[in-house]
CSV table of C-alpha atoms in Angstrom, one decimal:
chain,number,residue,atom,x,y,z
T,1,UNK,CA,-18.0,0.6,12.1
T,2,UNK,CA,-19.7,0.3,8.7
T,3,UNK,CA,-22.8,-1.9,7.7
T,4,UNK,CA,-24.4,-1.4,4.0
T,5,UNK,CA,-27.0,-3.1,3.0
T,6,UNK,CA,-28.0,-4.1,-0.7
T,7,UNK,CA,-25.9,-1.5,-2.1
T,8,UNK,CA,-26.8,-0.4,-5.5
T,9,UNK,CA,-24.5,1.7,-7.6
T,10,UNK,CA,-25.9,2.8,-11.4
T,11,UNK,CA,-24.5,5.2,-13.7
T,12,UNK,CA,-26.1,6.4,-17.0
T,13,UNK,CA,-24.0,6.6,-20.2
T,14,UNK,CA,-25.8,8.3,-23.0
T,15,UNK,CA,-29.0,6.5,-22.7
T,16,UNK,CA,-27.9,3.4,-21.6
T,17,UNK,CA,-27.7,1.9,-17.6
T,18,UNK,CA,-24.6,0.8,-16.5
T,19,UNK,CA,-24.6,-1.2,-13.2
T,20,UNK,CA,-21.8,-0.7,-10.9
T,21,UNK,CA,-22.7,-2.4,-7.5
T,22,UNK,CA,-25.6,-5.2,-7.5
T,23,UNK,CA,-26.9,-5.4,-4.3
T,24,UNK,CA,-24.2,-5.2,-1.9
T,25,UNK,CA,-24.5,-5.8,1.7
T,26,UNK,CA,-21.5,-6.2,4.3
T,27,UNK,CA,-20.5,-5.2,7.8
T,28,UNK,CA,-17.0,-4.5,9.0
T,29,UNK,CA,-16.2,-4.7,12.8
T,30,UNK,CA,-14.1,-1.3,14.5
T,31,UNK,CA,-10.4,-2.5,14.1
T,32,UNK,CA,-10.9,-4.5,11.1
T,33,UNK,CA,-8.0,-4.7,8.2
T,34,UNK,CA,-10.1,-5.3,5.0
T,35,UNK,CA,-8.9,-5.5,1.1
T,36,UNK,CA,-11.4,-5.2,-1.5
T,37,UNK,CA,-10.4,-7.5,-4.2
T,38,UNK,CA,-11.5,-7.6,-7.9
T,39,UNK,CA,-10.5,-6.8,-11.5
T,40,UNK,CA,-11.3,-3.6,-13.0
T,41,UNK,CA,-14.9,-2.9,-13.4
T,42,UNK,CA,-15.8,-5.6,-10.3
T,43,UNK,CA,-17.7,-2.5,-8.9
T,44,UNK,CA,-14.1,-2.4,-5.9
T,45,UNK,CA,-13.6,1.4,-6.4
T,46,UNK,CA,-17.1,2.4,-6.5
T,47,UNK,CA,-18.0,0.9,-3.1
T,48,UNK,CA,-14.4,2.7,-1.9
T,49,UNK,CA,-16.1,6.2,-3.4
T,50,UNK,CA,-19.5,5.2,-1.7
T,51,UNK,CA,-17.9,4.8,1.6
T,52,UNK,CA,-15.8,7.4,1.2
T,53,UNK,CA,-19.1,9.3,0.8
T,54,UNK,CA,-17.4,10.7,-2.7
T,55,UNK,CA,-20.9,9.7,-4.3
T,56,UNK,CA,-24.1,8.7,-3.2
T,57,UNK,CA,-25.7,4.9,-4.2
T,58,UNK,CA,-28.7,4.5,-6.1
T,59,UNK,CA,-30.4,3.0,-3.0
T,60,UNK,CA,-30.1,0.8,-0.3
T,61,UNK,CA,-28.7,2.0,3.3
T,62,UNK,CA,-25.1,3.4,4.3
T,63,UNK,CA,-24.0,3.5,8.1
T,64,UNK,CA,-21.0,4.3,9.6
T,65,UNK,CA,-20.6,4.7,13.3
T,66,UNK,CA,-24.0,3.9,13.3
T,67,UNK,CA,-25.0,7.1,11.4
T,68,UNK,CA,-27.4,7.0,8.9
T,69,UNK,CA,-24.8,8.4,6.1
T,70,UNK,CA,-27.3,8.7,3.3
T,71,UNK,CA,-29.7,11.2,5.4
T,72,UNK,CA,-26.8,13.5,5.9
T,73,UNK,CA,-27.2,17.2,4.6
T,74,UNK,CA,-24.6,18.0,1.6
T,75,UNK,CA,-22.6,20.2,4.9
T,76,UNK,CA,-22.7,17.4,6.8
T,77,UNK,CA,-21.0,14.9,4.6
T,78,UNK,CA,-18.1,16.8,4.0
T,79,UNK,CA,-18.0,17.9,7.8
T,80,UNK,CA,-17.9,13.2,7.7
T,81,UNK,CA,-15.3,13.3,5.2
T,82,UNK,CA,-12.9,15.4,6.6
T,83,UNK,CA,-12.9,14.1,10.2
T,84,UNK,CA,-14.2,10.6,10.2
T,85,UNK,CA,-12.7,9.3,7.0
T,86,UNK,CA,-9.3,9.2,5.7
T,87,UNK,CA,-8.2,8.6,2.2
T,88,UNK,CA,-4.7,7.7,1.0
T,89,UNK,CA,-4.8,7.2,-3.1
T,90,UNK,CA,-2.4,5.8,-5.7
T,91,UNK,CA,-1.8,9.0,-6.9
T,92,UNK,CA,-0.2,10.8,-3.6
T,93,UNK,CA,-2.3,14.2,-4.4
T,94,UNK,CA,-0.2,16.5,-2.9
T,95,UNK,CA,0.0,20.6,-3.0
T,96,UNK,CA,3.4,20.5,-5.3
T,97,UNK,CA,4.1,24.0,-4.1
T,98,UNK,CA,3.8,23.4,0.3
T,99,UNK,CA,6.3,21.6,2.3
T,100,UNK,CA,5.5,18.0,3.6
T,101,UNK,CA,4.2,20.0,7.5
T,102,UNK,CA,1.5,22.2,5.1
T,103,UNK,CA,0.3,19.4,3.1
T,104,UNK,CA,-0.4,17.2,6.2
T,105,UNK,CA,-2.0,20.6,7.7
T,106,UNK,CA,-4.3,21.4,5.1
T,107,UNK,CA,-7.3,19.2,6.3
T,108,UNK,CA,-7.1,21.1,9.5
T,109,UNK,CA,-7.2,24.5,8.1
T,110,UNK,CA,-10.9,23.2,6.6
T,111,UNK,CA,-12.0,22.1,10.5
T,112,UNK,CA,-11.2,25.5,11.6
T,113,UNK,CA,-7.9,24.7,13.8
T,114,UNK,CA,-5.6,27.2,14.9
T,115,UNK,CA,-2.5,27.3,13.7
T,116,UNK,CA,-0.1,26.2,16.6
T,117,UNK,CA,-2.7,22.8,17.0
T,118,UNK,CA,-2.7,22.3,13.3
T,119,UNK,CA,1.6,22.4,13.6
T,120,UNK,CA,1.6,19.9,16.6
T,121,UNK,CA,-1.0,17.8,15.1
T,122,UNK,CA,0.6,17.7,11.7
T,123,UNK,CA,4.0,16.9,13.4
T,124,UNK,CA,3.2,14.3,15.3
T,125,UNK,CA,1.0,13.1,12.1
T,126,UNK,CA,4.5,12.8,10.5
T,127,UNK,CA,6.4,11.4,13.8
T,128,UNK,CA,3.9,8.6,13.0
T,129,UNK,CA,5.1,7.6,9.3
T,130,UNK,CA,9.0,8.1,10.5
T,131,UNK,CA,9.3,11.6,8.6
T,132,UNK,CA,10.4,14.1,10.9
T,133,UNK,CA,13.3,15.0,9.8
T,134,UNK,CA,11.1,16.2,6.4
T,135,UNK,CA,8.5,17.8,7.1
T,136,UNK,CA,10.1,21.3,5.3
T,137,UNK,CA,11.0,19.2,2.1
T,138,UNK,CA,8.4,19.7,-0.7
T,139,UNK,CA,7.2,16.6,-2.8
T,140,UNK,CA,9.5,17.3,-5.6
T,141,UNK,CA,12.1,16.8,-3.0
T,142,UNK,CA,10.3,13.5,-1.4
T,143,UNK,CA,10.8,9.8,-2.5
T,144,UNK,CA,7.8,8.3,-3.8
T,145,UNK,CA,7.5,6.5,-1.1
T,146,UNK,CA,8.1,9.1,0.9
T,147,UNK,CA,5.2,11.3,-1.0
T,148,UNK,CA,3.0,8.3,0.2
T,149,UNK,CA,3.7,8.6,3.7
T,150,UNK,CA,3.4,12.4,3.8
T,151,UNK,CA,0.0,11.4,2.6
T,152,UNK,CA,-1.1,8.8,5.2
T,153,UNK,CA,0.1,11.7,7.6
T,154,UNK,CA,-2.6,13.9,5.9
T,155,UNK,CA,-5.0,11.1,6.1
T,156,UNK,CA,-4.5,10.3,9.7
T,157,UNK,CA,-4.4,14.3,11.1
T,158,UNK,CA,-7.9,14.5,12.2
T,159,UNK,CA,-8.1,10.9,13.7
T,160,UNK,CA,-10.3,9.5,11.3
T,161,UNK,CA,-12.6,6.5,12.3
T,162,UNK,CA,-11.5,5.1,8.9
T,163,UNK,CA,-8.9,4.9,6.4
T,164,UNK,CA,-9.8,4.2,2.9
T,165,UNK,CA,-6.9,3.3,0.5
T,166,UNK,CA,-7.2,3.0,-3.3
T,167,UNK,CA,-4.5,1.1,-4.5
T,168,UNK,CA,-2.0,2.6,-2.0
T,169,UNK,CA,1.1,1.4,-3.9
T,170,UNK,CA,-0.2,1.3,-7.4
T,171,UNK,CA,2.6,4.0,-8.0
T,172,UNK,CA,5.5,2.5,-6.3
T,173,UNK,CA,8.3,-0.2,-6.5
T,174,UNK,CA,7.9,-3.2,-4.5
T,175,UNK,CA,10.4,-2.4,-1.8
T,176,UNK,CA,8.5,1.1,-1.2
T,177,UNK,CA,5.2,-1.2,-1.6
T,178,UNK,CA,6.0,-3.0,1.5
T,179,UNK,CA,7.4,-0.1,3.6
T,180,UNK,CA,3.5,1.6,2.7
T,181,UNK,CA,1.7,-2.0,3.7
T,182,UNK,CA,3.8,-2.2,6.6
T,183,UNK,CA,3.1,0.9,8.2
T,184,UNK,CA,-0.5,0.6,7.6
T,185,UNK,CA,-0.2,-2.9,9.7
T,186,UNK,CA,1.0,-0.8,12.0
T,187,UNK,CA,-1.7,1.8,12.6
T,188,UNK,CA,-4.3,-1.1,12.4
T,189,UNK,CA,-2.6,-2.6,15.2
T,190,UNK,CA,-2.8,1.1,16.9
T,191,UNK,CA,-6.7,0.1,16.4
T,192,UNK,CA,-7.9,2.3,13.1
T,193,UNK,CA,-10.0,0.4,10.9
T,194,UNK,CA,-8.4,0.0,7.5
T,195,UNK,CA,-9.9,-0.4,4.0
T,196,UNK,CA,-7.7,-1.1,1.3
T,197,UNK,CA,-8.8,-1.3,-2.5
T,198,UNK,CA,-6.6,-3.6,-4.7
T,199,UNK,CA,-5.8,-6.0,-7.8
T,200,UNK,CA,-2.6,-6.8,-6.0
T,201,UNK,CA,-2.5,-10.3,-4.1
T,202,UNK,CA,0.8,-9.4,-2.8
T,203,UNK,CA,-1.3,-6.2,-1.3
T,204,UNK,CA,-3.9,-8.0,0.4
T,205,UNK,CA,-2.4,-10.6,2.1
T,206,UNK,CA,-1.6,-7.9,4.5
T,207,UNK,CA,-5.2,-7.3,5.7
T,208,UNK,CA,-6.9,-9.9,7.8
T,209,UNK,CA,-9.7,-10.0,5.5
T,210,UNK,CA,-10.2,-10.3,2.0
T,211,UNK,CA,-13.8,-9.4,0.5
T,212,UNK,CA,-13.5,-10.4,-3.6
T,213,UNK,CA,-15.9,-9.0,-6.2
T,214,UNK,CA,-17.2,-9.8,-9.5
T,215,UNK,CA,-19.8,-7.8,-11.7
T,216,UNK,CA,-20.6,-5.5,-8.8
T,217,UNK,CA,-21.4,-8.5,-6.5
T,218,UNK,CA,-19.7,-9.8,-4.0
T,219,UNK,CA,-18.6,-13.1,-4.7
T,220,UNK,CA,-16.5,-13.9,-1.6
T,221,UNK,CA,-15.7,-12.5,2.0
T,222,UNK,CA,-13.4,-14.3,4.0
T,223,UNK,CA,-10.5,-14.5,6.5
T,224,UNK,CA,-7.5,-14.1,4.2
T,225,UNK,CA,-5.8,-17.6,3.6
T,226,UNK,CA,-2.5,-16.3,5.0
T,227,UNK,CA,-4.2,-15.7,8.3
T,228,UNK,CA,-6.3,-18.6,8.8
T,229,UNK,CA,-2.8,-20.9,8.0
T,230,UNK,CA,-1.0,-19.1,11.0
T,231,UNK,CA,-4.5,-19.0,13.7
Protein backbone atom coordinates (compact mmCIF):
# COMPACT_ATOMS: atom_id res chain seq x y z
CA UNK A 1 0.00 0.00 0.00
CA UNK A 2 2.80 2.43 0.73
CA UNK A 3 6.65 2.03 0.21
CA UNK A 4 9.05 5.25 0.74
CA UNK A 5 12.25 5.07 0.34
CA UNK A 6 15.14 7.24 2.03
CA UNK A 7 12.73 9.82 2.81
CA UNK A 8 14.17 13.26 3.39
CA UNK A 9 12.24 15.98 5.02
CA UNK A 10 14.18 19.60 5.43
CA UNK A 11 12.78 22.90 6.38
CA UNK A 12 14.65 26.19 6.33
CA UNK A 13 14.33 28.62 9.24
CA UNK A 14 15.84 32.02 8.63
CA UNK A 15 19.03 30.79 7.16
CA UNK A 16 19.53 27.87 8.96
CA UNK A 17 18.54 23.85 7.77
CA UNK A 18 16.45 22.14 9.97
CA UNK A 19 16.22 18.25 9.33
CA UNK A 20 13.03 16.70 9.81
CA UNK A 21 13.22 13.07 8.32
CA UNK A 22 16.76 11.51 7.73
CA UNK A 23 16.57 9.07 5.28
CA UNK A 24 13.43 7.16 5.80
CA UNK A 25 12.54 4.03 4.06
CA UNK A 26 9.53 1.61 5.05
CA UNK A 27 6.76 -0.37 3.44
CA UNK A 28 3.41 -1.14 4.92
CA UNK A 29 1.33 -4.17 3.56
CA UNK A 30 -2.75 -3.34 2.42
CA UNK A 31 -4.58 -4.19 5.80
CA UNK A 32 -1.86 -3.21 8.05
CA UNK A 33 -2.56 -1.36 11.61
CA UNK A 34 0.57 0.86 12.09
CA UNK A 35 1.38 3.59 15.06
CA UNK A 36 4.16 5.87 14.50
CA UNK A 37 5.80 6.40 17.72
CA UNK A 38 8.19 9.14 18.84
CA UNK A 39 8.50 12.29 20.99
CA UNK A 40 7.95 15.60 19.66
CA UNK A 41 10.24 16.63 16.97
CA UNK A 42 11.14 12.55 16.11
CA UNK A 43 10.23 13.67 12.56
CA UNK A 44 6.37 11.21 13.44
CA UNK A 45 4.01 14.02 12.12
CA UNK A 46 6.06 15.11 9.19
CA UNK A 47 6.11 11.55 7.63
CA UNK A 48 2.05 11.54 8.57
CA UNK A 49 1.89 15.10 6.36
CA UNK A 50 4.20 13.50 3.70
CA UNK A 51 1.91 10.59 3.27
CA UNK A 52 -0.88 12.43 3.64
CA UNK A 53 0.60 14.27 0.55
CA UNK A 54 0.08 17.59 2.83
CA UNK A 55 3.74 18.52 1.78
CA UNK A 56 6.20 17.24 -0.53
CA UNK A 57 9.83 15.59 0.79
CA UNK A 58 13.03 16.97 -0.03
CA UNK A 59 13.81 13.83 -2.11
CA UNK A 60 13.67 10.33 -2.10
CA UNK A 61 10.51 8.26 -3.58
CA UNK A 62 6.78 8.18 -2.36
CA UNK A 63 4.32 5.29 -3.60
CA UNK A 64 1.06 4.51 -2.67
CA UNK A 65 -0.94 1.92 -4.45
CA UNK A 66 1.94 1.68 -6.50
CA UNK A 67 1.65 5.26 -7.78
CA UNK A 68 4.43 7.25 -8.15
CA UNK A 69 3.05 10.08 -5.59
CA UNK A 70 5.83 12.55 -6.06
CA UNK A 71 5.25 12.82 -10.03
CA UNK A 72 1.61 13.71 -9.52
CA UNK A 73 0.38 17.17 -10.95
CA UNK A 74 -0.70 19.73 -8.04
CA UNK A 75 -4.69 18.57 -9.45
CA UNK A 76 -3.81 15.26 -9.10
CA UNK A 77 -2.73 15.18 -5.50
CA UNK A 78 -5.68 16.67 -4.17
CA UNK A 79 -7.93 14.48 -6.60
CA UNK A 80 -5.31 11.53 -4.15
CA UNK A 81 -6.19 13.25 -1.01
CA UNK A 82 -9.66 13.37 -1.21
CA UNK A 83 -10.46 9.81 -2.38
CA UNK A 84 -7.52 7.62 -1.53
CA UNK A 85 -6.55 9.03 1.83
CA UNK A 86 -8.39 9.72 4.87
CA UNK A 87 -7.41 11.88 7.71
CA UNK A 88 -8.94 11.98 11.32
CA UNK A 89 -6.84 14.72 13.54
CA UNK A 90 -6.79 15.63 17.28
CA UNK A 91 -8.48 18.56 16.64
CA UNK A 92 -11.95 17.10 15.17
CA UNK A 93 -12.10 20.10 12.37
CA UNK A 94 -15.46 20.28 11.93
CA UNK A 95 -17.81 23.02 10.01
CA UNK A 96 -19.32 24.47 13.62
CA UNK A 97 -22.27 25.77 11.71
CA UNK A 98 -23.53 22.11 9.56
CA UNK A 99 -25.19 19.25 11.12
CA UNK A 100 -23.07 16.03 11.75
CA UNK A 101 -24.87 14.44 7.83
CA UNK A 102 -23.21 17.93 6.10
CA UNK A 103 -19.94 17.64 7.76
CA UNK A 104 -19.47 13.90 6.76
CA UNK A 105 -20.87 15.19 3.15
CA UNK A 106 -18.57 17.82 2.47
CA UNK A 107 -15.66 15.68 0.88
CA UNK A 108 -18.19 14.46 -1.60
CA UNK A 109 -19.46 17.79 -2.61
CA UNK A 110 -15.44 18.31 -3.77
CA UNK A 111 -15.64 14.83 -5.98
CA UNK A 112 -18.59 16.12 -7.74
CA UNK A 113 -21.43 13.68 -6.16
CA UNK A 114 -24.88 14.33 -6.38
CA UNK A 115 -26.69 15.09 -3.67
CA UNK A 116 -28.99 11.96 -2.94
CA UNK A 117 -25.43 9.64 -3.26
CA UNK A 118 -23.66 12.08 -1.11
CA UNK A 119 -26.85 11.61 1.71
CA UNK A 120 -26.72 7.78 1.40
CA UNK A 121 -23.13 7.65 1.49
CA UNK A 122 -22.77 10.08 4.36
CA UNK A 123 -25.51 8.01 6.25
CA UNK A 124 -24.17 4.94 6.05
CA UNK A 125 -20.66 6.65 6.79
CA UNK A 126 -22.38 7.45 10.15
CA UNK A 127 -24.30 3.93 10.51
CA UNK A 128 -20.55 2.89 10.63
CA UNK A 129 -19.30 4.89 13.86
CA UNK A 130 -22.91 4.08 15.65
CA UNK A 131 -24.32 7.70 15.11
CA UNK A 132 -27.45 7.54 13.38
CA UNK A 133 -29.60 8.76 15.52
CA UNK A 134 -27.26 12.30 15.12
CA UNK A 135 -26.60 13.02 12.19
CA UNK A 136 -28.96 16.45 12.43
CA UNK A 137 -27.06 17.45 15.71
CA UNK A 138 -24.31 20.07 15.13
CA UNK A 139 -20.86 19.70 16.90
CA UNK A 140 -21.74 22.18 19.59
CA UNK A 141 -24.41 19.69 20.26
CA UNK A 142 -21.94 16.38 19.93
CA UNK A 143 -19.84 14.77 22.71
CA UNK A 144 -16.20 15.04 22.08
CA UNK A 145 -16.14 11.83 21.40
CA UNK A 146 -18.92 11.97 19.45
CA UNK A 147 -17.24 15.04 17.30
CA UNK A 148 -14.47 12.38 16.76
CA UNK A 149 -16.54 9.84 15.21
CA UNK A 150 -18.49 12.33 13.02
CA UNK A 151 -14.99 12.81 11.86
CA UNK A 152 -13.89 9.29 11.04
CA UNK A 153 -17.33 9.26 9.22
CA UNK A 154 -15.97 12.21 7.09
CA UNK A 155 -12.66 10.36 6.74
CA UNK A 156 -14.14 7.10 5.68
CA UNK A 157 -16.99 8.65 2.99
CA UNK A 158 -15.13 8.23 -0.12
CA UNK A 159 -13.57 4.78 0.83
CA UNK A 160 -10.18 5.80 1.19
CA UNK A 161 -7.27 3.31 0.64
CA UNK A 162 -5.88 4.82 3.81
CA UNK A 163 -6.56 6.36 7.02
CA UNK A 164 -4.12 8.57 8.57
CA UNK A 165 -4.65 9.65 12.21
CA UNK A 166 -2.71 12.32 14.11
CA UNK A 167 -3.11 11.79 17.63
CA UNK A 168 -6.82 10.66 17.23
CA UNK A 169 -7.50 11.14 20.98
CA UNK A 170 -5.12 13.76 21.90
CA UNK A 171 -8.32 15.70 22.79
CA UNK A 172 -10.34 13.31 24.71
CA UNK A 173 -10.78 11.47 28.13
CA UNK A 174 -9.58 7.97 28.32
CA UNK A 175 -12.98 6.30 28.34
CA UNK A 176 -13.76 8.29 24.92
CA UNK A 177 -10.03 7.36 23.97
CA UNK A 178 -10.83 3.80 23.84
CA UNK A 179 -14.28 3.99 22.30
CA UNK A 180 -12.05 6.04 19.18
CA UNK A 181 -9.23 3.07 19.25
CA UNK A 182 -11.81 0.59 19.36
CA UNK A 183 -13.73 1.49 16.49
CA UNK A 184 -10.68 2.03 14.46
CA UNK A 185 -9.83 -1.82 15.30
CA UNK A 186 -12.88 -2.32 13.88
CA UNK A 187 -12.56 -0.85 10.42
CA UNK A 188 -8.98 -2.41 10.17
CA UNK A 189 -10.60 -5.57 10.71
CA UNK A 190 -13.18 -4.50 7.83
CA UNK A 191 -9.62 -4.44 5.89
CA UNK A 192 -8.68 -0.48 5.62
CA UNK A 193 -5.17 0.14 6.25
CA UNK A 194 -4.71 2.31 9.28
CA UNK A 195 -1.89 4.75 10.27
CA UNK A 196 -1.96 6.21 13.52
CA UNK A 197 0.49 8.97 14.83
CA UNK A 198 1.15 8.95 18.63
CA UNK A 199 3.22 9.69 21.97
CA UNK A 200 0.60 7.56 23.65
CA UNK A 201 1.65 3.80 24.56
CA UNK A 202 -1.76 3.20 25.70
CA UNK A 203 -2.65 4.32 21.84
CA UNK A 204 -0.45 2.08 20.12
CA UNK A 205 -0.81 -1.02 21.56
CA UNK A 206 -3.92 -1.11 19.53
CA UNK A 207 -2.12 -1.42 16.15
CA UNK A 208 -0.33 -4.49 15.18
CA UNK A 209 2.72 -2.69 14.50
CA UNK A 210 4.71 -0.22 16.10
CA UNK A 211 7.37 1.79 13.97
CA UNK A 212 9.42 4.23 16.72
CA UNK A 213 11.41 7.23 15.71
CA UNK A 214 14.18 9.33 16.82
CA UNK A 215 15.83 12.52 15.18
CA UNK A 216 13.97 11.85 11.99
CA UNK A 217 15.25 8.29 11.76
CA UNK A 218 13.71 5.32 12.34
CA UNK A 219 15.07 3.67 15.20
CA UNK A 220 12.74 0.67 15.41
CA UNK A 221 9.80 -1.19 13.43
CA UNK A 222 8.39 -4.04 14.90
CA UNK A 223 5.33 -6.30 15.73
CA UNK A 224 3.93 -4.57 18.80
CA UNK A 225 4.93 -6.48 22.01
CA UNK A 226 1.25 -6.92 22.89
CA UNK A 227 0.75 -8.88 19.74
CA UNK A 228 3.65 -10.99 19.53
CA UNK A 229 2.83 -12.16 23.52
CA UNK A 230 -0.74 -13.43 22.33
CA UNK A 231 0.56 -15.05 18.52
Amino acid sequence: MVTVSDLTKTYVVGQTAVPALRGVSLAIDSGEFVAVMGSSGSGKSTLMNLLGCLDAPSSGTYHLAGQDVLRLSSNKLAAVRNTSIGFVFQQFNLLARATALENVELPMVYAGLRRRERRRRAREALAQVGLSEREHHRPSQLSGGQQQRVAIARALVNQPLLLLADEPTGALDSVTSEEIMAALVRLNEGGLTVVVVTHDPEVARYARRVIHFKDGRVVSDDLNQAMRAAA
